[in-house]
Coordinates of N, CA and C in Angstrom, one line a residue:
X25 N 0.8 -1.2 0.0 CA 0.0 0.0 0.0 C 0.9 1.2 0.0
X26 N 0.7 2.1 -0.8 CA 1.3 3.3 -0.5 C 1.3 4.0 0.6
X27 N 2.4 4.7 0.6 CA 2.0 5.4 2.2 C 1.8 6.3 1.8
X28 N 1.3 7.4 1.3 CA 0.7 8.2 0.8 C -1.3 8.4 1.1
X29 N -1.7 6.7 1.3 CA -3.0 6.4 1.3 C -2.9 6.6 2.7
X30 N -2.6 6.8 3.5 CA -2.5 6.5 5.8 C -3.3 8.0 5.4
X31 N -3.9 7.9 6.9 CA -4.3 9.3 7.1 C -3.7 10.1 7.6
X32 N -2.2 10.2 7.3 CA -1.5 11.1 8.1 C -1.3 12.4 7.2
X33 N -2.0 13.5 7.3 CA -2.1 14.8 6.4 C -0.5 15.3 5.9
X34 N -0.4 15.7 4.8 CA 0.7 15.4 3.9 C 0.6 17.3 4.2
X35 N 2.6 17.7 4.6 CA 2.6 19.5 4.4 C 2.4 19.7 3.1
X36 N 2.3 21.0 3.0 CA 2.2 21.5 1.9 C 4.1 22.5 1.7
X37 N 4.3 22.3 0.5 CA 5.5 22.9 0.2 C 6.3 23.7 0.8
X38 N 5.3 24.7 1.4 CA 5.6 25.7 2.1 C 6.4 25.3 3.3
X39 N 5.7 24.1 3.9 CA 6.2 23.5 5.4 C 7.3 22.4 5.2
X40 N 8.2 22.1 4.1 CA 9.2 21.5 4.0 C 10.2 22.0 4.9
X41 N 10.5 21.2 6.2 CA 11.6 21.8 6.9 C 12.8 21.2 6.7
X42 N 13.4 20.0 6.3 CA 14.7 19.7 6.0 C 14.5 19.5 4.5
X43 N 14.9 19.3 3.6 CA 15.5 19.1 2.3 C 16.2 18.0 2.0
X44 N 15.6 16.9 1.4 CA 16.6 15.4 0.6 C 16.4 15.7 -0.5
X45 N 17.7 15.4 -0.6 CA 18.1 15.4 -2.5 C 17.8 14.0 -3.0
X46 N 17.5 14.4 -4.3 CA 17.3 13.0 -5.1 C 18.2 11.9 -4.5
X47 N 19.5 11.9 -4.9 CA 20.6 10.5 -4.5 C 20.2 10.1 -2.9
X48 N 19.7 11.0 -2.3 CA 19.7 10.6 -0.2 C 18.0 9.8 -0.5
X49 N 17.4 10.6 -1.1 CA 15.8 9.4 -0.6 C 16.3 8.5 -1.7
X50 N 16.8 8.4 -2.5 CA 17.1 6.8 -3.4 C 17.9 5.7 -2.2
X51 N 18.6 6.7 -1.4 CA 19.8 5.8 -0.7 C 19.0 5.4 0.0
X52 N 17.9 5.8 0.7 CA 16.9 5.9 2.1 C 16.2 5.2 1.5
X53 N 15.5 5.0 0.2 CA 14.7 4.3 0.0 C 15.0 2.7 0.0
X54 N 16.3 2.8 -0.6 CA 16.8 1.5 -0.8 C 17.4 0.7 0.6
X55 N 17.7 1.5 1.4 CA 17.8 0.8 2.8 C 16.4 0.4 3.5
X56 N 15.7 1.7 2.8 CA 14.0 0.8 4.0 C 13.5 -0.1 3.3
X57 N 14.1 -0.4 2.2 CA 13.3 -2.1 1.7 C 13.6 -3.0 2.6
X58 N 15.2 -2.7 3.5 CA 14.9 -3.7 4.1 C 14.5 -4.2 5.4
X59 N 13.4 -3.2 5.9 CA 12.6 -2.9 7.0 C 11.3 -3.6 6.8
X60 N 10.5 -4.5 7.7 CA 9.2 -4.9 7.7 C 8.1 -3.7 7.0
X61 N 7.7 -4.1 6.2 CA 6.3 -3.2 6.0 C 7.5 -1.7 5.4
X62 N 8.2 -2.0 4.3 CA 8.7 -0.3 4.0 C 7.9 0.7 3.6
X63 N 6.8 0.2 2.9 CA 6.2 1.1 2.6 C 5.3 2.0 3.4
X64 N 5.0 1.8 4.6 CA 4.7 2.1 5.9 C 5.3 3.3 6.9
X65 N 6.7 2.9 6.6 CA 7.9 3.8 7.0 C 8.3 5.4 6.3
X66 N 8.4 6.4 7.8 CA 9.0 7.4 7.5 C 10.3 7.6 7.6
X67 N 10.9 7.9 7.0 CA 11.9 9.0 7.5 C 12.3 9.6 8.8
X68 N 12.4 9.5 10.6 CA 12.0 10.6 10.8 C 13.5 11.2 11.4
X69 N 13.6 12.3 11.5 CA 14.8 13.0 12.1 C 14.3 14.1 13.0
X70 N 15.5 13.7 13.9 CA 15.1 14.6 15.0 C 16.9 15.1 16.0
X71 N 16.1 16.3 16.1 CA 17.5 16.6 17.4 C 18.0 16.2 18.4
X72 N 19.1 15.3 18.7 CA 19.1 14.7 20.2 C 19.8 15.5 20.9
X73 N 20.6 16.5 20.6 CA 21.3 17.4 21.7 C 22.4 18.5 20.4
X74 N 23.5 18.5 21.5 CA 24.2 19.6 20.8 C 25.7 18.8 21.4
X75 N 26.8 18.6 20.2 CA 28.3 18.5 20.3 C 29.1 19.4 20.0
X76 N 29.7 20.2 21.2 CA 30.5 21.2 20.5 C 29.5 22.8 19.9
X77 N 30.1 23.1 18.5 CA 29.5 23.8 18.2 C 28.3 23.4 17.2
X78 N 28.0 21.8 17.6 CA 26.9 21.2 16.3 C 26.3 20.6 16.8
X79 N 24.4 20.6 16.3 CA 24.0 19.6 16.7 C 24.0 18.0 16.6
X80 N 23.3 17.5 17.1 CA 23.4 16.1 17.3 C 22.0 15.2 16.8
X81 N 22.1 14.2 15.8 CA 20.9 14.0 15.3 C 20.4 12.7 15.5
X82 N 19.4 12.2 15.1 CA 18.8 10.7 15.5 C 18.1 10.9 14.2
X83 N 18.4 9.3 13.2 CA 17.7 8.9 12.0 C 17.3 8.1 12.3
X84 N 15.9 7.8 11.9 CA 15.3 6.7 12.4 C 14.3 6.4 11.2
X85 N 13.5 5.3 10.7 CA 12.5 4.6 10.1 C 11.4 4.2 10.9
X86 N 10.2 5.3 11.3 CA 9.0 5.2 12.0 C 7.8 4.8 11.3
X87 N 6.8 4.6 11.3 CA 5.6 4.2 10.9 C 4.9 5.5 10.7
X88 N 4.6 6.1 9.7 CA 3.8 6.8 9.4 C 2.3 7.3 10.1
X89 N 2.0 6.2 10.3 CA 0.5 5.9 11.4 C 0.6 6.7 12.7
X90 N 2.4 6.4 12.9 CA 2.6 6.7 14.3 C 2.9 8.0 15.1
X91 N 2.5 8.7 13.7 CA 3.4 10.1 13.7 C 2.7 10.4 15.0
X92 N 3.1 12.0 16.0 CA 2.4 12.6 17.0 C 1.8 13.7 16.3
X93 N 0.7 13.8 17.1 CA -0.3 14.8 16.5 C 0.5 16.0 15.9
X94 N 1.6 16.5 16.6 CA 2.6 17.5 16.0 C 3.4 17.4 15.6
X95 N 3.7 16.3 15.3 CA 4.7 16.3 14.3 C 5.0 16.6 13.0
X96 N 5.6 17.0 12.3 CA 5.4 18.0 11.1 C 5.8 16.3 9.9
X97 N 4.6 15.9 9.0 CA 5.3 14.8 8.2 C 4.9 15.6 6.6
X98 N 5.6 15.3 5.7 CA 5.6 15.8 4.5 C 6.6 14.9 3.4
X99 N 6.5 14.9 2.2 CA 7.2 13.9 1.4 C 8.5 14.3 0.4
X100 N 9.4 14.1 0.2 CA 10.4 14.3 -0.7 C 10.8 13.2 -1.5
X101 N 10.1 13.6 -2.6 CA 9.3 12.5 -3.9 C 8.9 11.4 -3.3
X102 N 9.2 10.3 -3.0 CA 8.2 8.9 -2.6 C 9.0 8.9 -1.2
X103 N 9.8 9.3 -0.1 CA 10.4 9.0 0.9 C 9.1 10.3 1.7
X104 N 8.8 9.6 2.7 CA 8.2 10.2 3.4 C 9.0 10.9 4.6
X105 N 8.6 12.2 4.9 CA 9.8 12.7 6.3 C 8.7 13.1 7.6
X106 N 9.3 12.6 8.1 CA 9.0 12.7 10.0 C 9.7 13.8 10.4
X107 N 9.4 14.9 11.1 CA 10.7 15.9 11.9 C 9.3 16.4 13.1
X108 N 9.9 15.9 14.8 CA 9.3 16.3 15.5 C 9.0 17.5 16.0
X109 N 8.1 18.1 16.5 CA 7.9 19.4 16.6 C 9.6 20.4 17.7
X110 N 9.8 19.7 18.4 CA 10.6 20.4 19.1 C 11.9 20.4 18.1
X111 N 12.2 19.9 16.8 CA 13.1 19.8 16.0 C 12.9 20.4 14.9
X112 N 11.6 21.1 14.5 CA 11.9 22.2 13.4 C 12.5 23.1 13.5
X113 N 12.6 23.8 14.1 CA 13.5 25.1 14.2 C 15.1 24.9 14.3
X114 N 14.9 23.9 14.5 CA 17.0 23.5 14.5 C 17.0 23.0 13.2
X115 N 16.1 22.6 12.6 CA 16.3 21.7 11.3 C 15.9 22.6 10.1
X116 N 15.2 23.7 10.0 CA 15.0 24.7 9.2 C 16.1 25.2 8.1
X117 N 15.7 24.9 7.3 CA 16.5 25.0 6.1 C 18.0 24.1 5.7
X118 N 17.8 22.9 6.4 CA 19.0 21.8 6.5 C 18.9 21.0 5.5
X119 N 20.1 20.4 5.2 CA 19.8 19.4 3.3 C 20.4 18.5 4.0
X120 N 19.8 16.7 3.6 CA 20.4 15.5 4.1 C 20.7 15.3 2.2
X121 N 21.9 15.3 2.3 CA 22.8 14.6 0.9 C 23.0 13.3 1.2
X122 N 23.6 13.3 -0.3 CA 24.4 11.7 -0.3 C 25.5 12.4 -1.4
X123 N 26.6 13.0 -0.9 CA 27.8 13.3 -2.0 C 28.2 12.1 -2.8
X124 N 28.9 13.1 -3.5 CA 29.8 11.6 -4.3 C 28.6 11.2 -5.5
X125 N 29.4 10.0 -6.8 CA 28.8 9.5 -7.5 C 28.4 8.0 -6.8
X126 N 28.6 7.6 -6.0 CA 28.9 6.2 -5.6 C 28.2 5.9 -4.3
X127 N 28.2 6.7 -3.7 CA 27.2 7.4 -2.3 C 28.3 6.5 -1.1
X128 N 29.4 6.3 -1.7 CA 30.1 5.4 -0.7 C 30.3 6.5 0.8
X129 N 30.6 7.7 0.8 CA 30.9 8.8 1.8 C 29.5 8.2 2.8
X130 N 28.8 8.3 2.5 CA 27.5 8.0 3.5 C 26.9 9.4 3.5
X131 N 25.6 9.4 3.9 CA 24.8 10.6 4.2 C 25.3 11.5 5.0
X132 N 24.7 12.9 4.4 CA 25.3 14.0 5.4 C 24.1 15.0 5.5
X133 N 23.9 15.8 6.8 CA 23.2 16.4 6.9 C 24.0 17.9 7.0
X134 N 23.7 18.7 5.8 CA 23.6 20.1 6.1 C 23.1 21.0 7.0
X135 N 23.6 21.6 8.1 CA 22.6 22.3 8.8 C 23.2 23.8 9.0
X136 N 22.2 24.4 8.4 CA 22.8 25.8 8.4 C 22.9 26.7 10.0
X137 N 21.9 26.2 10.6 CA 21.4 26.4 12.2 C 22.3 26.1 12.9
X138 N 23.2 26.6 14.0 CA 23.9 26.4 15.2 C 23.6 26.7 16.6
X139 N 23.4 25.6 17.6 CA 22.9 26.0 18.7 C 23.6 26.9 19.4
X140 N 22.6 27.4 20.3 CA 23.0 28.5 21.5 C 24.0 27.9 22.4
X141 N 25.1 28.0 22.5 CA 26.1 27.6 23.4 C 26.1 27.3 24.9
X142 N 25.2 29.0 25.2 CA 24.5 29.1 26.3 C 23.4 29.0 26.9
X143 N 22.4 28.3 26.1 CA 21.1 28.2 26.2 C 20.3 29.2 26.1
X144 N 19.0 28.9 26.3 CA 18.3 30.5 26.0 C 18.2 31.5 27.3
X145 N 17.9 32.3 27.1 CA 17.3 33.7 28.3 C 16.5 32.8 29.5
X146 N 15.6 32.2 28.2 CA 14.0 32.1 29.0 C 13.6 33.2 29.9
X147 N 12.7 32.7 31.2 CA 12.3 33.8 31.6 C 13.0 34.7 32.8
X148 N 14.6 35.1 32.4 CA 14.7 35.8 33.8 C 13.9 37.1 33.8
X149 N 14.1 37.6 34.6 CA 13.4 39.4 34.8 C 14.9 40.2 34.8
X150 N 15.4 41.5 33.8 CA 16.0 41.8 34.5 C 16.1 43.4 35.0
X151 N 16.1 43.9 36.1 CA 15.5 44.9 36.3 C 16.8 46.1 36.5
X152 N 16.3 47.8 36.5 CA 17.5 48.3 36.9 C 17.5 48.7 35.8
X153 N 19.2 49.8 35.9 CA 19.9 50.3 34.1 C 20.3 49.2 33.5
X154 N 21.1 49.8 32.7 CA 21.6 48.8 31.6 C 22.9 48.1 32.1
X155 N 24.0 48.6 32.7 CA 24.9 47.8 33.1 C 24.1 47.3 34.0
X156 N 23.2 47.1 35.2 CA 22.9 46.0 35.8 C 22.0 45.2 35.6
X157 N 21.2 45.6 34.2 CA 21.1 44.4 33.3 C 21.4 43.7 32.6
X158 N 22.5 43.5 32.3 CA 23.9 43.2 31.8 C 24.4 42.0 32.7
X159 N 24.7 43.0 33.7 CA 25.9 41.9 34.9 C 24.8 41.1 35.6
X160 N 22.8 41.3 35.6 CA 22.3 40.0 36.0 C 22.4 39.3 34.9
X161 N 22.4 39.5 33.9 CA 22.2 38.3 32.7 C 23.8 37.7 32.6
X162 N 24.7 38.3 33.1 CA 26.4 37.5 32.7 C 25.9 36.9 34.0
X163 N 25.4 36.8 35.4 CA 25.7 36.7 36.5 C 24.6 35.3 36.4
X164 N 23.2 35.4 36.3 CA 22.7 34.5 36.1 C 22.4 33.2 35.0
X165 N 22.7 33.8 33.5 CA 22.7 32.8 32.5 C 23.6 32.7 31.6
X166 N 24.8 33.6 31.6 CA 25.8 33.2 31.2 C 27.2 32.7 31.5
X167 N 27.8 33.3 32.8 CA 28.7 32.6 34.0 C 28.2 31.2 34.4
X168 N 27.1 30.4 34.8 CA 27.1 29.5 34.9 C 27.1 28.8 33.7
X169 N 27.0 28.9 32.6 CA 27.3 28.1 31.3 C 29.0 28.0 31.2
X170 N 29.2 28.9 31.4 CA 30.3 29.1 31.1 C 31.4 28.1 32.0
X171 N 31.5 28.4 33.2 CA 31.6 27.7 34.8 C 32.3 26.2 34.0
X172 N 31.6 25.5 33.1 CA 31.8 24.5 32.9 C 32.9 24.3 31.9
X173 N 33.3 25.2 31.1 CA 34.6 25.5 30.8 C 35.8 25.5 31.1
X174 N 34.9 26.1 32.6 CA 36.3 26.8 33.2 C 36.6 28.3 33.2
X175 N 35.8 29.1 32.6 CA 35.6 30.3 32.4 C 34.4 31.2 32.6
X176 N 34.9 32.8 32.4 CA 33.8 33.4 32.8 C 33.5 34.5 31.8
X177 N 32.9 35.6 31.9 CA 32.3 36.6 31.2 C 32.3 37.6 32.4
X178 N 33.1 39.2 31.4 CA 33.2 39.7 32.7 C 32.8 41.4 31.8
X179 N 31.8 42.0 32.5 CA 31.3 43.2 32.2 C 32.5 44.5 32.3
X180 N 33.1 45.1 31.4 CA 33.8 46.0 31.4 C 33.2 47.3 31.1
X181 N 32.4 47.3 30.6 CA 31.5 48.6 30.6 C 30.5 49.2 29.7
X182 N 29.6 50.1 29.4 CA 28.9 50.2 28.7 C 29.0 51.6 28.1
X183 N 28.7 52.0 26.8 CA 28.7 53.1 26.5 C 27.4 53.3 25.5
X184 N 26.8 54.5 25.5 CA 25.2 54.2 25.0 C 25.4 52.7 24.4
X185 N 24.7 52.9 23.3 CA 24.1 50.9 23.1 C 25.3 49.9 22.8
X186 N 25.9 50.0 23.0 CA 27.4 49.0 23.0 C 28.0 48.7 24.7
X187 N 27.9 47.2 24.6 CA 28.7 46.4 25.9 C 29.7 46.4 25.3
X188 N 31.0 46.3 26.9 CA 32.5 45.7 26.0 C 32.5 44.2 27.2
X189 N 32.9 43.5 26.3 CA 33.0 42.1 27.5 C 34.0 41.5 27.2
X190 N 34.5 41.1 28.4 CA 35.7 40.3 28.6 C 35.9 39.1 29.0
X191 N 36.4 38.3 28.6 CA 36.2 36.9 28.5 C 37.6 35.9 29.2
X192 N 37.2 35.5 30.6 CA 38.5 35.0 31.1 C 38.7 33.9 31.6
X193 N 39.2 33.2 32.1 CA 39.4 31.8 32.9 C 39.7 30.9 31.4
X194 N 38.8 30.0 31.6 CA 39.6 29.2 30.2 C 38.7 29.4 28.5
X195 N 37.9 31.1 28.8 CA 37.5 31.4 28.0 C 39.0 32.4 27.3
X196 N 39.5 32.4 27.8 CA 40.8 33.3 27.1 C 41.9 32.2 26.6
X197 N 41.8 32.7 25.5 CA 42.8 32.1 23.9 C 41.9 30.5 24.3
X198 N 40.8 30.4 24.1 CA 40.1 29.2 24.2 C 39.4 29.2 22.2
X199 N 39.7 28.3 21.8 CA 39.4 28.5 20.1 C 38.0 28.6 19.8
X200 N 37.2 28.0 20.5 CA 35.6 28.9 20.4 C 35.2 29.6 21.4
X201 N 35.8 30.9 22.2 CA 35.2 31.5 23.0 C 35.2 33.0 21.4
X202 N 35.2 32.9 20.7 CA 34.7 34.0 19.8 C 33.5 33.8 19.5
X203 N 33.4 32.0 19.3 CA 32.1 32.2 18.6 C 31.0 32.1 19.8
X204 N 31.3 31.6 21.0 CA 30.5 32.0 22.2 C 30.2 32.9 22.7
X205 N 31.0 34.4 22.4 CA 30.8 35.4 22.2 C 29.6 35.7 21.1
X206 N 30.0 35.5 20.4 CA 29.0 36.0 19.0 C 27.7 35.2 19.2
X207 N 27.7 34.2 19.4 CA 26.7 33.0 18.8 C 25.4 33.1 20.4
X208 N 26.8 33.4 21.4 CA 26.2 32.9 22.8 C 25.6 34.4 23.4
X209 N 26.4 34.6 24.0 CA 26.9 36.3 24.8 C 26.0 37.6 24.2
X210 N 26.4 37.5 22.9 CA 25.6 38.1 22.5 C 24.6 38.7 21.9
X211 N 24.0 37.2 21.9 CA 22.6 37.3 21.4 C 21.7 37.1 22.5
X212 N 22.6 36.9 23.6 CA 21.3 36.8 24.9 C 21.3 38.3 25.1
X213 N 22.6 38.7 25.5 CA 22.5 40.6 25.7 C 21.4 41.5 24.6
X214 N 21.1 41.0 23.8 CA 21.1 42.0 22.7 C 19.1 41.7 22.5
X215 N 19.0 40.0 22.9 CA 17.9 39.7 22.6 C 17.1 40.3 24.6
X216 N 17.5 40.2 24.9 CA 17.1 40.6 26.8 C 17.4 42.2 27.0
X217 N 17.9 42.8 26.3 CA 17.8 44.0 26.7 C 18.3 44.7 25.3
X218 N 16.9 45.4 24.9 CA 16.6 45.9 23.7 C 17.6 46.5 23.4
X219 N 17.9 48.0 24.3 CA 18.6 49.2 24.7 C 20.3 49.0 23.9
X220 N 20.6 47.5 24.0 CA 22.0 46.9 23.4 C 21.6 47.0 22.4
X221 N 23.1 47.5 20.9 CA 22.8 46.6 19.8 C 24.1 46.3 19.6
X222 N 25.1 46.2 20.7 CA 26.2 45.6 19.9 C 27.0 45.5 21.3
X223 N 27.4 43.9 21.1 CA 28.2 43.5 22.3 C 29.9 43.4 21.6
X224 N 31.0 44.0 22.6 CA 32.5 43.9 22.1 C 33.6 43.3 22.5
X225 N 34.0 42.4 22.3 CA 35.3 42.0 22.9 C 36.4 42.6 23.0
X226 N 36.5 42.5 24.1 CA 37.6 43.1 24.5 C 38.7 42.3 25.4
X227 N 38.6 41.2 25.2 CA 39.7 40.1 25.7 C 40.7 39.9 25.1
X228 N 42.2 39.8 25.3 CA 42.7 39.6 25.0 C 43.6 38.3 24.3
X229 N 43.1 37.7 23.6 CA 43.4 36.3 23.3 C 44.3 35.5 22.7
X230 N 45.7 36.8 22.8 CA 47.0 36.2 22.1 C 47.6 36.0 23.6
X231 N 47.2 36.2 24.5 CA 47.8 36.0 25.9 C 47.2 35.0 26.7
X232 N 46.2 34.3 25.9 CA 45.2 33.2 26.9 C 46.4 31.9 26.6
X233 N 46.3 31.0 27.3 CA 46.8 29.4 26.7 C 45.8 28.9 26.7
X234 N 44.7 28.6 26.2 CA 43.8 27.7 26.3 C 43.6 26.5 27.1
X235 N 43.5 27.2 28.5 CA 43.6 26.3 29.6 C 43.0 25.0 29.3
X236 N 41.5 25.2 28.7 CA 40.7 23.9 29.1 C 40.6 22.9 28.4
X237 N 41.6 23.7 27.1 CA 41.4 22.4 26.1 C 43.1 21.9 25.7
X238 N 43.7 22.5 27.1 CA 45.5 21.4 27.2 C 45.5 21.0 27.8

């Protein structure tokens, strides 16, 4: 039976969140033949965490029938795709390939998306001017992320809409505390308190040894 016939409501184009190229659902297809019932089987992908500066993924071959009410399913030519709701947004505009003429490399997923280092804001409050909303947001959601490093984030000062921050313990000459700056630091600053539009480094990182990662 086609799976196409299930009642599981098919997106519409618009709601395509990952991308398989022709060669990856041929490879996908040809592996789920040899699953019970393939024709039954989705696709599904989902986020299992974050390594480093990338996420972390889970491929799986689920039953179509089985989807959850929210899960987003839709088709890329006869391969059916699964992506669960708490994984569209990390998965948004990402391509699963199969390089090569030979598909020997194996599948790869493109993901243009990179997680928050630091996690999100969520709901602190923070109240007060702008440097001391600043030093609660380094004090409460960014210093403990950081802690596990080995390092900290440290408020050097503010001048109208620009923070300068400084980055120390085993965040100094540490090879991704730039982009934990950029990616992390300062999109909590900037997203938590409007008044910011530009956070600056000001660490010095030809003098750090990269404590945490020798």
């Amino acid at each position: 039976m086609s799976v196409t016939e299930t009642e599981t409501p098919d997106a519409g184009e618009d709601e395509v969140v990952l991308t398989v190229t022709e060669a990856a659902v041929a490879k996908i297809l040809e592996l789920r033949e040899a699953e019970d019932d393939p024709a039954e089987l989705a696709l599904r992908v989902a986020v299992t965490g974050i390594a480093g500066p990338e996420y972390t993924y889970d491929l799986t071959f689920e039953p179509v029938g089985e989807a959850e009410q929210t899960d987003l399913v839709y088709h890329q030519g006869d391969l059916p795709v699964m992506v669960p709701a708490d994984s569209m947004d990390s998965l948004s505009g990402a391509t699963l390939d199969l390089p090569g003429t030979d598909g020997s490399g194996g599948l790869v997923l493109r993901n243009p998306n990179r997680p928050d280092p630091l996690g999100g804001v969520g709901d602190l409050e923070l109240t007060g001017t702008v440097p001391e909303k600043v030093q609660q947001l380094l004090d409460q959601q960014v210093n403990p992320g950081l802690a596990a490093h080995g390092g900290y984030a440290e408020l050097k000062g503010v001048e109208d809409d620009k923070v300068y921050v400084l980055m120390g313990g085993g965040c100094q000459g540490c090879a991704v505390s730039a982009m934990t700056l950029r990616e992390g630091i300062s999109k909590a600053i900037t997203s938590a308190i409007p008044e910011v539009t530009e956070v600056i480094d000001v660490t010095d990182h030809e003098a750090g040894e990269n404590p945490y990662y020798t």
